[in-house]
Coordinates of C-alpha atoms in Angstrom, one line a residue:
M192 CA -189.5 -101.1 24.6
E193 CA -190.9 -103.1 27.5
A194 CA -192.4 -105.6 25.2
S195 CA -189.0 -106.0 23.3
R196 CA -187.3 -106.9 26.6
R197 CA -189.7 -109.8 27.3
R198 CA -188.3 -113.3 26.9
A199 CA -189.3 -114.9 23.6
V200 CA -191.9 -117.6 23.9
P201 CA -190.2 -121.0 23.2
V202 CA -190.8 -122.1 19.6
S203 CA -192.7 -125.2 20.6
E204 CA -195.1 -123.2 22.8
L205 CA -196.3 -120.9 20.0
R206 CA -200.0 -121.0 19.4
A207 CA -201.3 -123.2 16.6
S208 CA -203.7 -122.0 14.0
D209 CA -206.6 -123.8 12.3
A210 CA -204.5 -124.1 9.2
D211 CA -201.8 -125.8 11.2
R212 CA -204.3 -128.3 12.5
E213 CA -205.6 -129.0 9.0
R214 CA -202.1 -129.7 7.8
V215 CA -201.5 -132.3 10.5
A216 CA -205.0 -133.8 10.0
R217 CA -204.3 -134.2 6.3
L218 CA -201.1 -136.2 6.9
L219 CA -202.9 -138.4 9.4
S220 CA -205.7 -139.1 6.9
E221 CA -203.1 -140.1 4.3
A222 CA -201.4 -142.4 6.8
M223 CA -204.7 -144.1 7.6
A224 CA -205.5 -144.5 3.9
D225 CA -202.2 -146.3 3.1
G226 CA -202.3 -148.5 6.3
R227 CA -199.7 -146.8 8.4
L228 CA -202.4 -145.9 11.0
T229 CA -205.4 -148.0 12.1
L230 CA -208.8 -146.5 12.3
A231 CA -208.6 -146.4 16.1
E232 CA -205.1 -144.8 16.0
H233 CA -206.3 -142.2 13.5
G234 CA -209.3 -141.3 15.6
E235 CA -207.2 -140.9 18.7
R236 CA -204.7 -138.6 17.0
I237 CA -207.4 -136.6 15.3
D238 CA -208.9 -135.9 18.7
R239 CA -205.5 -134.7 19.9
V240 CA -205.2 -132.5 16.8
H241 CA -208.4 -130.7 17.6
A242 CA -207.4 -130.3 21.3
A243 CA -203.9 -129.1 20.5
R244 CA -203.2 -125.4 21.4
T245 CA -199.5 -125.2 20.6
L246 CA -197.3 -126.1 17.6
G247 CA -195.3 -128.5 19.9
E248 CA -198.4 -130.5 20.6
L249 CA -199.1 -130.9 16.9
T250 CA -195.6 -131.9 15.8
G251 CA -195.5 -134.8 18.2
L252 CA -198.4 -136.4 16.3
T253 CA -196.6 -137.0 13.0
T254 CA -193.0 -137.6 13.9
D255 CA -193.3 -141.4 13.1
L256 CA -195.2 -140.9 9.9
A257 CA -192.8 -138.7 7.8
T258 CA -189.2 -137.6 7.6
A259 CA -188.2 -134.3 9.1
E260 CA -188.2 -132.6 5.7
S261 CA -191.8 -133.8 5.0
Q262 CA -193.4 -132.9 8.3
P263 CA -196.5 -130.6 8.0
I264 CA -195.0 -128.3 10.6
L265 CA -191.3 -128.1 11.6
V266 CA -190.4 -126.8 15.1
D267 CA -186.7 -126.9 15.4
D268 CA -184.4 -124.1 16.6
R269 CA -181.1 -125.9 16.3
P270 CA -178.3 -124.3 14.2
L271 CA -178.3 -125.0 10.4
L272 CA -175.2 -126.6 9.1
A273 CA -174.2 -127.0 5.5
T274 CA -170.6 -128.3 4.9
F275 CA -169.6 -129.3 1.4
G276 CA -173.3 -129.7 0.5
S277 CA -176.6 -128.0 0.6
L278 CA -179.4 -127.7 3.1
R279 CA -182.9 -126.5 2.4
R280 CA -185.7 -125.5 4.8
G281 CA -189.2 -124.7 3.6
G282 CA -192.9 -125.3 4.1
R283 CA -194.5 -124.5 7.5
W284 CA -191.7 -123.9 10.0
V285 CA -190.9 -121.5 12.8
V286 CA -188.0 -119.0 12.4
P287 CA -186.7 -118.4 15.9
V288 CA -185.7 -115.0 17.1
R289 CA -182.0 -115.9 16.4
L290 CA -181.1 -118.7 14.0
P291 CA -177.4 -119.7 13.9
L292 CA -176.3 -120.8 10.4
L293 CA -173.0 -122.2 9.1
A294 CA -172.2 -122.6 5.4
L295 CA -168.8 -124.0 4.9
F296 CA -168.3 -124.6 1.2
G297 CA -172.0 -125.2 1.2
T298 CA -175.4 -123.7 0.4
V299 CA -178.3 -122.9 2.8
E300 CA -181.6 -122.2 1.3
L301 CA -184.4 -120.8 3.5
D302 CA -187.9 -120.5 2.0
L303 CA -189.9 -118.2 4.3
R304 CA -193.1 -117.9 2.3
E305 CA -195.1 -120.2 4.7
A306 CA -192.8 -119.7 7.7
I307 CA -193.8 -118.3 11.1
L308 CA -191.5 -115.6 12.4
Q309 CA -191.2 -115.9 16.2
R310 CA -190.9 -112.1 16.3
R311 CA -191.4 -109.4 13.7
H312 CA -187.6 -109.0 13.7
V313 CA -185.6 -112.2 13.5
V314 CA -181.8 -112.5 13.1
I315 CA -180.0 -115.1 11.0
D316 CA -176.6 -115.3 12.6
A317 CA -174.5 -116.5 9.6
R318 CA -171.0 -117.9 9.5
V319 CA -170.1 -118.3 5.9
L320 CA -166.8 -119.4 4.3
C321 CA -166.9 -120.0 0.6
G322 CA -170.6 -120.7 0.9
R323 CA -173.9 -119.3 -0.1
V324 CA -177.1 -118.2 1.7
R325 CA -180.3 -118.0 -0.3
L326 CA -183.6 -116.5 1.1
L327 CA -187.0 -116.6 -0.5
V328 CA -189.3 -114.2 1.4
P329 CA -192.9 -113.3 0.9
E330 CA -194.0 -109.9 -0.2
G331 CA -194.0 -107.4 2.6
V332 CA -190.9 -108.7 4.4
R333 CA -187.8 -106.6 4.6
V334 CA -184.3 -108.2 4.4
D335 CA -181.3 -106.4 5.9
V336 CA -177.7 -107.7 5.5
S337 CA -175.8 -106.2 8.5
G338 CA -173.1 -108.8 8.8
R339 CA -169.4 -108.3 8.1
T340 CA -168.7 -109.3 4.5
I341 CA -165.3 -109.9 3.0
L342 CA -165.1 -110.5 -0.7
T343 CA -168.8 -111.5 -0.5
S344 CA -171.4 -110.6 -3.1
R345 CA -174.9 -109.7 -2.0
G346 CA -178.2 -109.2 -3.8
V347 CA -181.5 -108.3 -2.1
R348 CA -184.5 -108.0 -4.4
V349 CA -187.6 -108.0 -2.1
R350 CA -190.8 -106.0 -1.9
P351 CA -191.0 -104.9 1.8
G352 CA -194.1 -103.2 3.2
D353 CA -194.3 -99.6 4.5
G354 CA -194.1 -98.4 8.1
D355 CA -192.0 -99.2 11.1
G356 CA -193.7 -102.5 12.0
V357 CA -192.6 -104.3 8.8
P358 CA -191.5 -107.9 9.4
T359 CA -187.7 -108.0 9.1
V360 CA -185.2 -110.7 8.5
E361 CA -181.6 -109.5 9.4
V362 CA -178.6 -111.4 8.2
S363 CA -175.8 -110.8 10.6
G364 CA -172.5 -112.6 11.3
T365 CA -169.4 -112.9 9.1
L366 CA -169.4 -113.9 5.5
V367 CA -166.1 -114.6 3.7
F368 CA -165.7 -115.5 0.0
G369 CA -169.4 -116.2 -0.2
S370 CA -172.7 -114.8 -1.3
V371 CA -176.0 -113.9 0.1
R372 CA -179.2 -113.5 -2.0
A373 CA -182.7 -112.6 -1.0
R374 CA -185.7 -112.4 -3.3
A375 CA -189.4 -112.3 -3.3
P376 CA -191.5 -114.6 -5.5
R377 CA -192.0 -113.4 -9.1
V378 CA -195.2 -111.5 -9.8
T379 CA -197.2 -113.2 -12.5
W380 CA -198.4 -111.1 -15.4
R381 CA -202.0 -111.6 -14.2
R382 CA -201.1 -110.1 -10.9
R383 CA -199.4 -107.1 -12.5
V384 CA -202.4 -106.4 -14.8
G385 CA -204.7 -106.7 -11.8
D386 CA -202.7 -104.3 -9.7
R387 CA -202.6 -101.8 -12.5
L388 CA -206.4 -102.0 -13.0
R389 CA -207.0 -101.5 -9.3
R390 CA -204.8 -98.3 -9.1
P391 CA -206.8 -95.1 -8.6
R392 CA -206.7 -92.8 -11.6

């Protein structure tokens, strides 16, 4: 209980992993190869990549090399807005503790397969009017739709893990004349066969 009361670490101050550094270094190498960075600029930024401890330090190294959608890591806790259109967020990005979302005659698609959850329980605060919310979550993550729904369809087909500490994505808020869908990636036939062979008899 005491831990749950602690203030969440700001998204930009979350610790970076070796895989995060590798993603940024890969983009820097591509930028040097096609002439967007000189050899000296590449060396300077690579040194900063290896010295970076937080995600915020890493994201500042590639903002001038790719669009926001193409960044190797996305650290952005601003509300998501889709009005009369669609908005998609995927790849390596941070899901804040509470993520406001508005879908007004629009669709918001959130791919969480490579995302970092700021906490094990995050809340998508959705305001939907004649819109759609689509979630793609990795295996082991639970999705709960707790928001008020009015003439809204819902479909949750995920494979959550067992126990009390399962990572959870909660969809709260108000959804009117809309739909919310959550699914896990399809399991290939090879995976199914392998799982069956590994089951104890």
